[in-house]
The first five atom37 places (N, CA, C, CB, O) and aatype in JSON, in Angstrom:
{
  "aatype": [20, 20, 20, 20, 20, 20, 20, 20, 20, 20, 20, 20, 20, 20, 20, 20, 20, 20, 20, 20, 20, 20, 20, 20, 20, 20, 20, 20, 20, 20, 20, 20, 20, 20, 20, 20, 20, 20, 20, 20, 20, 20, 20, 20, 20, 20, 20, 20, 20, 20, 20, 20, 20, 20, 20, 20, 20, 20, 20, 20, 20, 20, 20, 20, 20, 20, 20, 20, 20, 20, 20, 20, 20, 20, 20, 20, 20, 20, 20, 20, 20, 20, 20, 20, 20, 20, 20, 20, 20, 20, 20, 20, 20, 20, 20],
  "atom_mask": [
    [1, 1, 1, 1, 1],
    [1, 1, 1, 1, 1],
    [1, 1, 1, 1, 1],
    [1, 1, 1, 1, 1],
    [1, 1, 1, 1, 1],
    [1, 1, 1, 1, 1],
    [1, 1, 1, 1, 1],
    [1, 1, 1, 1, 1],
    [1, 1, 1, 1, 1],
    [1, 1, 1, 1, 1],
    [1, 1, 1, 1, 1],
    [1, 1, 1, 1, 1],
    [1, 1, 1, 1, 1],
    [1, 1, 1, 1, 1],
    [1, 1, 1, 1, 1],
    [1, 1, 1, 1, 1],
    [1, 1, 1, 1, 1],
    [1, 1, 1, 1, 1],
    [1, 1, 1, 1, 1],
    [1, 1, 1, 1, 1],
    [1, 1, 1, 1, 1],
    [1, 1, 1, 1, 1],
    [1, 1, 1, 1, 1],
    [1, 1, 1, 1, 1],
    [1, 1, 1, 1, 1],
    [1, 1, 1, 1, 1],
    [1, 1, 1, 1, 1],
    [1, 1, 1, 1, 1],
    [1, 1, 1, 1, 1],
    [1, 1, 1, 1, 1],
    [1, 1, 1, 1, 1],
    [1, 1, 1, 1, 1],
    [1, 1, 1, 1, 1],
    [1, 1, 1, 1, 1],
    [1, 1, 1, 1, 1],
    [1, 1, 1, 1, 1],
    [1, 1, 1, 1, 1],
    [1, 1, 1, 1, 1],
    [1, 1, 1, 1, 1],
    [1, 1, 1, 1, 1],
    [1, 1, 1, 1, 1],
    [1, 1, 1, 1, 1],
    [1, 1, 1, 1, 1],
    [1, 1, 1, 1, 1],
    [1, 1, 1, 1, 1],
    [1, 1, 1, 1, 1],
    [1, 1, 1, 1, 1],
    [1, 1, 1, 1, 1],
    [1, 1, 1, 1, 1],
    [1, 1, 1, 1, 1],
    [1, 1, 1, 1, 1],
    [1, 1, 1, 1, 1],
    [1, 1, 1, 1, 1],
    [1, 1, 1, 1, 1],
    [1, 1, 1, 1, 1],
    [1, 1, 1, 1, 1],
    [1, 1, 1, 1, 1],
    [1, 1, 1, 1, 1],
    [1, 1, 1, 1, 1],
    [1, 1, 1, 1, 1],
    [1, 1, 1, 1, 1],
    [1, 1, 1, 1, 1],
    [1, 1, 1, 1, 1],
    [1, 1, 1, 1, 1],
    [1, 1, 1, 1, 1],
    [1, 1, 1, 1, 1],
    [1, 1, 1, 1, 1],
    [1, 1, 1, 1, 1],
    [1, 1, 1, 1, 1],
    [1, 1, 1, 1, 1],
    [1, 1, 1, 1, 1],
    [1, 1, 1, 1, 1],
    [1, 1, 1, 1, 1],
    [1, 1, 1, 1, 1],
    [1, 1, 1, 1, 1],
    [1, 1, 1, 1, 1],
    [1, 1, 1, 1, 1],
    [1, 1, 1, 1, 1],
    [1, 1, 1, 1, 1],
    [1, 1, 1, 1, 1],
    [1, 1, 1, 1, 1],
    [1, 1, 1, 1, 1],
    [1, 1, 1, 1, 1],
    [1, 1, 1, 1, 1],
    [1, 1, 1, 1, 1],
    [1, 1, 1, 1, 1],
    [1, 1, 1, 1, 1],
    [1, 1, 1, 1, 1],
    [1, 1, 1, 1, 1],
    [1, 1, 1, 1, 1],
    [1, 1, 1, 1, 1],
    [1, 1, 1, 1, 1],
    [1, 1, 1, 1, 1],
    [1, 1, 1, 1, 1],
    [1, 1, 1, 1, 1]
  ],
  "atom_positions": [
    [[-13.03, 38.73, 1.7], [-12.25, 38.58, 2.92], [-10.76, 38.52, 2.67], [-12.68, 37.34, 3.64], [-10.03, 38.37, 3.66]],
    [[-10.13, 38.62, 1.29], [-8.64, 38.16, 1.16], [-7.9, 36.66, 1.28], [-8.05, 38.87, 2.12], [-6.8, 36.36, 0.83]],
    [[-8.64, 36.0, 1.87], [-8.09, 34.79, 1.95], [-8.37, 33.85, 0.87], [-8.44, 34.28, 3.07], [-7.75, 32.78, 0.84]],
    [[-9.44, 34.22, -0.24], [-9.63, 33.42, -1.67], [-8.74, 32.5, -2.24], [-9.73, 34.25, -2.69], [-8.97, 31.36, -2.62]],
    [[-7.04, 33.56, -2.24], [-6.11, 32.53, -3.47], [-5.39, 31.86, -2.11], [-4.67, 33.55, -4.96], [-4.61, 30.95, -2.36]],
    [[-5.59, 32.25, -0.54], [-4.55, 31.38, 0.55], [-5.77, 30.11, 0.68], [-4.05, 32.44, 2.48], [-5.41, 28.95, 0.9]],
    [[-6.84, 30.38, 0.56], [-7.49, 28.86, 0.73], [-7.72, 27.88, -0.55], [-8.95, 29.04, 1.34], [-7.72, 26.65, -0.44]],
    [[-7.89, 28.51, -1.65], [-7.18, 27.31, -2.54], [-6.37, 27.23, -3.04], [-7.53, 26.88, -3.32], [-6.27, 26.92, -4.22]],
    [[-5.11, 27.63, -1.94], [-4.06, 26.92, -2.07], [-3.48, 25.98, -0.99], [-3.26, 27.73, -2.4], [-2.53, 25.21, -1.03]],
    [[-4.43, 26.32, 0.09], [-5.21, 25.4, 1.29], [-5.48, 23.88, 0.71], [-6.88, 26.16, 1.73], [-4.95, 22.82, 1.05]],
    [[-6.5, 24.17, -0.28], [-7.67, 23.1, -0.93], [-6.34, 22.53, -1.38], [-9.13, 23.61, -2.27], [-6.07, 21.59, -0.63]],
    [[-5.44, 22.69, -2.24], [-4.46, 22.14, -3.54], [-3.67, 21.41, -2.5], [-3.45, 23.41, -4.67], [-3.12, 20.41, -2.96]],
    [[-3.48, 21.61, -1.27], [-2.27, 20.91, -0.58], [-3.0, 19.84, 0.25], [-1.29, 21.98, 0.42], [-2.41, 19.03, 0.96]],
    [[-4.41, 19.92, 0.09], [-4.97, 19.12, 1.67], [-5.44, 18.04, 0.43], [-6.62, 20.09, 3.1], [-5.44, 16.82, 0.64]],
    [[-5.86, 18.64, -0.96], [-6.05, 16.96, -1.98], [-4.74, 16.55, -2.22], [-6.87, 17.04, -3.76], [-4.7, 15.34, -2.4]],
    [[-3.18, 17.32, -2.32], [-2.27, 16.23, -2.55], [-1.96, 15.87, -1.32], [-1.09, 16.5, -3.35], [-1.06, 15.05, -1.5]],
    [[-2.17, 15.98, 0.02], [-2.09, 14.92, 1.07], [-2.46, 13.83, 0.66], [-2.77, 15.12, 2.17], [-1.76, 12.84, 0.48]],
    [[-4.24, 14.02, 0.38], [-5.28, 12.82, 0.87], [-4.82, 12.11, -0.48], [-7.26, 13.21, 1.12], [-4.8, 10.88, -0.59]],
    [[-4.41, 13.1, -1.64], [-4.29, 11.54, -2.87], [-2.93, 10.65, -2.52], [-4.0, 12.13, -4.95], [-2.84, 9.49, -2.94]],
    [[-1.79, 11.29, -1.67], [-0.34, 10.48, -0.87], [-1.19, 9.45, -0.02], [0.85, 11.69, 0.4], [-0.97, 8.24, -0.13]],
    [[-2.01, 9.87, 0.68], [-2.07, 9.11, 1.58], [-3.11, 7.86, 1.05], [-2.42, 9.93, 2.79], [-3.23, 6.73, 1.54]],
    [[-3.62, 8.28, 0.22], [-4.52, 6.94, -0.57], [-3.34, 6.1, -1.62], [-6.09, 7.72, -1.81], [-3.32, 4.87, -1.67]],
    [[-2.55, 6.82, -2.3], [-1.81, 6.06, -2.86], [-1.18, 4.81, -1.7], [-0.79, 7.01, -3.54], [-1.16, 3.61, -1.96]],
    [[-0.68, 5.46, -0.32], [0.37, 4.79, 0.49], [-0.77, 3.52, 0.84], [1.11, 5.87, 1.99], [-0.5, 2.37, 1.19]],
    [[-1.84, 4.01, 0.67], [-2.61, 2.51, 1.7], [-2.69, 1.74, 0.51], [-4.49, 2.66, 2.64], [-2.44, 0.55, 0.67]],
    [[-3.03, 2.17, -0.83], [-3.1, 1.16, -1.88], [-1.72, 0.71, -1.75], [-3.54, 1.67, -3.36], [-1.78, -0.46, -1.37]],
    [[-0.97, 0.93, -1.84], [0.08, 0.23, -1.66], [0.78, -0.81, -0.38], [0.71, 1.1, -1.89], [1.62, -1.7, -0.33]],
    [[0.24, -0.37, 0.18], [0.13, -0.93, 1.99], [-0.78, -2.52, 1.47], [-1.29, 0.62, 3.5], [-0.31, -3.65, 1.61]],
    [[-1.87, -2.27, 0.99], [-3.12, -3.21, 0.8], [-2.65, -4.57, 0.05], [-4.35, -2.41, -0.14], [-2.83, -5.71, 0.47]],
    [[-2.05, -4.22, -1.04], [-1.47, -4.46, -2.3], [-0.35, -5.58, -1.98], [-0.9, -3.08, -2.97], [-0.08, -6.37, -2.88]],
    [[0.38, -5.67, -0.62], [1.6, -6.19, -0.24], [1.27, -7.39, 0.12], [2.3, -5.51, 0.72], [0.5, -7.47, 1.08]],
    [[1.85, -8.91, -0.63], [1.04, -10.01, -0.54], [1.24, -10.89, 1.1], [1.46, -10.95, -1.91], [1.36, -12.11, 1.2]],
    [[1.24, -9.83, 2.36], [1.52, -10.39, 3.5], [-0.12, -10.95, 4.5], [2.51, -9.15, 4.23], [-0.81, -10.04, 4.97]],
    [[-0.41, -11.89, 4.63], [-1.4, -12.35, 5.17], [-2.77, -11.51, 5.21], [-0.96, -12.65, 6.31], [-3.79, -11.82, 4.6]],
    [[-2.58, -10.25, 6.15], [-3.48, -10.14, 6.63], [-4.24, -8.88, 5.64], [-3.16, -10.02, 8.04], [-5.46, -8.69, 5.72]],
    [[-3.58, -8.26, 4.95], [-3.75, -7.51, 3.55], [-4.52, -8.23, 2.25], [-2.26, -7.19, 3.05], [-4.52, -9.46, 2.17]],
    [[-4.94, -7.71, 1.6], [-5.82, -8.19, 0.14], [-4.68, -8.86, -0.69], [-6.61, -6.7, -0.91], [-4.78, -10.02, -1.1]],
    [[-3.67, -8.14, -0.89], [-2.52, -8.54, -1.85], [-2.28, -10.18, -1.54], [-1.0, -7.54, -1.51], [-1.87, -10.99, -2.37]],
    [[-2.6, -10.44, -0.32], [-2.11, -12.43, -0.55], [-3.43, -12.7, -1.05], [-1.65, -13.74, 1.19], [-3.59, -13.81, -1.57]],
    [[-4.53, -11.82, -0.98], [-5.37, -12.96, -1.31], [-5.32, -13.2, -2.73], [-6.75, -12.78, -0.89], [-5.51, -14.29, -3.26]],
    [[-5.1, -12.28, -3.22], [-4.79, -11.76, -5.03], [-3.41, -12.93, -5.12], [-4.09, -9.4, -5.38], [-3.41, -13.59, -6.16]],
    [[-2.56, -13.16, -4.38], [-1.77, -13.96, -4.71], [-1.95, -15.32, -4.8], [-1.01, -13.76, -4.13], [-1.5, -16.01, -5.73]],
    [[-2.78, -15.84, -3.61], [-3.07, -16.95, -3.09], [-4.31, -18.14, -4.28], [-3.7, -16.36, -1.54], [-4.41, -19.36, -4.38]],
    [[-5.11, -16.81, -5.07], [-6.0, -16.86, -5.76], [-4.7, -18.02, -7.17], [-6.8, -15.01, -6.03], [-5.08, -19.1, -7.62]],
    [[-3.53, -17.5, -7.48], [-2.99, -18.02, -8.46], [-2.05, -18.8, -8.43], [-2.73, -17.34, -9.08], [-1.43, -19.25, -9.39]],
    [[-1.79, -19.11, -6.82], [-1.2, -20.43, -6.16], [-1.49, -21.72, -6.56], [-1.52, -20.52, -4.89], [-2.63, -21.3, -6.75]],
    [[-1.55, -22.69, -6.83], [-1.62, -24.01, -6.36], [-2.47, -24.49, -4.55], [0.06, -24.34, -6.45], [-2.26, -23.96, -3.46]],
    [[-3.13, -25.33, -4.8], [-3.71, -25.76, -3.63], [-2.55, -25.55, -2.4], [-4.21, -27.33, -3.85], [-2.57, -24.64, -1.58]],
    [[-1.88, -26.28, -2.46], [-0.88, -26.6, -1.21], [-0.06, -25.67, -0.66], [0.03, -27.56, -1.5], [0.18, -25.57, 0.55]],
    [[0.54, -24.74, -1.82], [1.33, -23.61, -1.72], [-0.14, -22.27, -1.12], [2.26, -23.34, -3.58], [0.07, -21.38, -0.3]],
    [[-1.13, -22.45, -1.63], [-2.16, -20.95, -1.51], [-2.43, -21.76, 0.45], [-4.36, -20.81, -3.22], [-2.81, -20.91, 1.25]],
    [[-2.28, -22.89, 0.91], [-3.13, -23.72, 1.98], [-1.5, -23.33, 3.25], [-3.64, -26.05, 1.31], [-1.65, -23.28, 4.47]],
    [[-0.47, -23.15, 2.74], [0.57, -22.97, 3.95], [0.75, -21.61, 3.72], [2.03, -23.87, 3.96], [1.22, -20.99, 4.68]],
    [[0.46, -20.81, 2.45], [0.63, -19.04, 2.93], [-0.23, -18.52, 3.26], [1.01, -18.05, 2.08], [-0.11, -17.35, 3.62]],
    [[-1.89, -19.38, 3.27], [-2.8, -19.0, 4.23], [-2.56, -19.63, 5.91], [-4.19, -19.46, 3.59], [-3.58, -19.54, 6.58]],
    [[-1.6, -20.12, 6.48], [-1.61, -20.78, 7.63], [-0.46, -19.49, 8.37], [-1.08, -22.62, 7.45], [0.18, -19.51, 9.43]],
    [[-0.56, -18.58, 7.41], [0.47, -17.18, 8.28], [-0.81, -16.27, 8.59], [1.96, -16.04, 7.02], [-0.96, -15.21, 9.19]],
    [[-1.22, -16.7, 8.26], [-2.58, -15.6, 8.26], [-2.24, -15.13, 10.04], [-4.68, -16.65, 7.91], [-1.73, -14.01, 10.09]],
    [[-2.4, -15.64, 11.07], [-2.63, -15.37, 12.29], [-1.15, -14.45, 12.53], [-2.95, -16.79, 13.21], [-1.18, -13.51, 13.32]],
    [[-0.32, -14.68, 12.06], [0.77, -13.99, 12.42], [1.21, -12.63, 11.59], [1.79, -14.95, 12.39], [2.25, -11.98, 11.67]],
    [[-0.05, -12.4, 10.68], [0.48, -11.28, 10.03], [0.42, -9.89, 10.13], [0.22, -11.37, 9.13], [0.91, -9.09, 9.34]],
    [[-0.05, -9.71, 10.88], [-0.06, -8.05, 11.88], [1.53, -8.05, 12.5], [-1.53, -8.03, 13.65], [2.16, -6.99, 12.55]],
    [[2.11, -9.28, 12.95], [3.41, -9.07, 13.54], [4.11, -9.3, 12.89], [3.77, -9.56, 14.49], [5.27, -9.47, 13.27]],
    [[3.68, -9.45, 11.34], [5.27, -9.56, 10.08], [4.84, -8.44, 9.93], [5.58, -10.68, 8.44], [5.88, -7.87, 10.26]],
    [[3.89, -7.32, 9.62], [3.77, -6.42, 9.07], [4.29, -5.37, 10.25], [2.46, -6.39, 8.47], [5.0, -4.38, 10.05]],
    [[3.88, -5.7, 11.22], [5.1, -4.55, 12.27], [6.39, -4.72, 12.31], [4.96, -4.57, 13.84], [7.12, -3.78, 12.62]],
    [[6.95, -6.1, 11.95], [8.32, -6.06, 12.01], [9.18, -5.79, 10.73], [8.68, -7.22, 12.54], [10.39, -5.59, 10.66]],
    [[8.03, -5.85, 9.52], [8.77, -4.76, 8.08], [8.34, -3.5, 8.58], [8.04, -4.98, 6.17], [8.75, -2.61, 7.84]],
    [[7.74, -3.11, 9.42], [7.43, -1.3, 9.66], [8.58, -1.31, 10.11], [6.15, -0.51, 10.77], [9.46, -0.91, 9.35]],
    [[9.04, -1.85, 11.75], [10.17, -1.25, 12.07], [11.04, -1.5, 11.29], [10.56, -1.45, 13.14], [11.37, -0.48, 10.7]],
    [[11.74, -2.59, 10.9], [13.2, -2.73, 10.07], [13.54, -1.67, 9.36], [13.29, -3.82, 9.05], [14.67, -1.18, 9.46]],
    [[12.24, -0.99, 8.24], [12.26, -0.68, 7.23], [12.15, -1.09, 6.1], [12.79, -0.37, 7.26], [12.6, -0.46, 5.14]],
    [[11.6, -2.08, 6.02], [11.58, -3.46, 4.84], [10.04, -2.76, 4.05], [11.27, -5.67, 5.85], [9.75, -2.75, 2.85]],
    [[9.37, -2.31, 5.07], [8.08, -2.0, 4.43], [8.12, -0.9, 3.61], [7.07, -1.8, 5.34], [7.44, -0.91, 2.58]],
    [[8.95, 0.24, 3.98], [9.27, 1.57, 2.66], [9.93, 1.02, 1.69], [10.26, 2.94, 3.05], [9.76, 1.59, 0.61]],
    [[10.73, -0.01, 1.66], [11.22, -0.33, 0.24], [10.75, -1.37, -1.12], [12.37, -0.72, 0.54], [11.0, -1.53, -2.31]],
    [[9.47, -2.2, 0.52], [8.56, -2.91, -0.59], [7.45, -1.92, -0.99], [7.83, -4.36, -0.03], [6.72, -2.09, -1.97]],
    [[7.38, -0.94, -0.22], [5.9, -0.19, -1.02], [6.08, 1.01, -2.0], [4.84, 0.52, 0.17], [5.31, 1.47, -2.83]],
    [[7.51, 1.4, -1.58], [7.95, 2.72, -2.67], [7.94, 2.3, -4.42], [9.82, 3.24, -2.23], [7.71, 3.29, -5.13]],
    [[8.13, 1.15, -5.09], [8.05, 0.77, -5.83], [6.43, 0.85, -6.64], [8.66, -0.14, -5.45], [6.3, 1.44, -7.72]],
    [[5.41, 0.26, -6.02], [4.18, 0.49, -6.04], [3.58, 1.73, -5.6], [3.73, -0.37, -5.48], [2.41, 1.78, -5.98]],
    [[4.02, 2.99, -4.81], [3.88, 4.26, -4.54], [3.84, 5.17, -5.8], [4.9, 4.6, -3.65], [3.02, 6.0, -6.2]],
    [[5.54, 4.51, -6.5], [6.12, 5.7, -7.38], [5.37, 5.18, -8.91], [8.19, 5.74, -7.39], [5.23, 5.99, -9.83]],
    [[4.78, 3.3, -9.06], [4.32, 3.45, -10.04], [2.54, 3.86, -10.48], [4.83, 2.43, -10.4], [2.01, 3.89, -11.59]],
    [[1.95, 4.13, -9.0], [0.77, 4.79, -8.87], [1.04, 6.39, -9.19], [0.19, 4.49, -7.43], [0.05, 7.03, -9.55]],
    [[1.94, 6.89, -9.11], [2.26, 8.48, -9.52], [2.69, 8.21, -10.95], [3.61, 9.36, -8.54], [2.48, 9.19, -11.66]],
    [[3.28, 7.05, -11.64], [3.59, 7.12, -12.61], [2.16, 7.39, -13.75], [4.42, 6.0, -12.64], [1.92, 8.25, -14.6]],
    [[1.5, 6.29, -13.29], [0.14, 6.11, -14.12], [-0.82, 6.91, -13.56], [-0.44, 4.66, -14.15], [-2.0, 6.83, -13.92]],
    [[-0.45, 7.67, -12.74], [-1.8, 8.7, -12.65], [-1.31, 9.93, -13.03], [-2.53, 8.89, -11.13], [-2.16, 10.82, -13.06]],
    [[0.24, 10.33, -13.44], [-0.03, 11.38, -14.4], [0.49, 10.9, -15.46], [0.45, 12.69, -14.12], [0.88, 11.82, -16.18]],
    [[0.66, 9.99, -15.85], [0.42, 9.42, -17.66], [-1.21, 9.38, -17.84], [1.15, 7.42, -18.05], [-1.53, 9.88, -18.92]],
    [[-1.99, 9.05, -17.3], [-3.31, 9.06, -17.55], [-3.95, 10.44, -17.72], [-3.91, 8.34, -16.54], [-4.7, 10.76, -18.64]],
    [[-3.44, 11.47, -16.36], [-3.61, 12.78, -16.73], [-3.1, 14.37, -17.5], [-3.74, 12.84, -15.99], [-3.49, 15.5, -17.8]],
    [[-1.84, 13.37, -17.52], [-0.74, 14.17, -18.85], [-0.23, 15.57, -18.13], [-1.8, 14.72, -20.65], [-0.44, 16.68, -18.61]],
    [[0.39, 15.33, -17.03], [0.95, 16.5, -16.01], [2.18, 15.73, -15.72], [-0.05, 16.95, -14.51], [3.02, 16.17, -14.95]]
  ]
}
């Protein structure tokens, strides 16, 4: 049909979407704000008292995490963890 080398080059652009867009949520996940995994990973190496008042944000953390979306606070805490998931995934794959 001719379209062989235009669809995998189709395929090559639609896996480096989906691997951007998996990097961005690992990194999204990763961010130690309430309602994300990353506090719990934090909270885990807290102290009682300190892990017992950064779990008491818990209810408010959908609206810290919209208000680092808008500011912009959230691209500059996650680009760090973005660029070192590209770092180690082509040191691991040597590209």
């Amino acid at each position: 049909t001719g379209t062989g080398a235009l669809g995998s080059v189709g395929l090559a652009k639609m896996a480096q979407i989906g691997l951007m867009a998996d990097r961005v949520l690992m990194a999204l996940n990763l961010l130690p704000i309430p309602p994300l995994d990353g506090v719990r990973i934090l909270m885990g190496g807290l102290p009682g008292p300190a892990s017992y008042s950064l779990s008491r944000l818990e209810p408010y953390g959908l609206f810290i995490v919209v208000l680092l979306l808008v500011t912009g606070v959230l691209d500059s805490m996650m680009r760090p963890l973005i660029d070192g998931a590209v770092f180690l995934i082509t040191a691991l794959l040597g590209r």
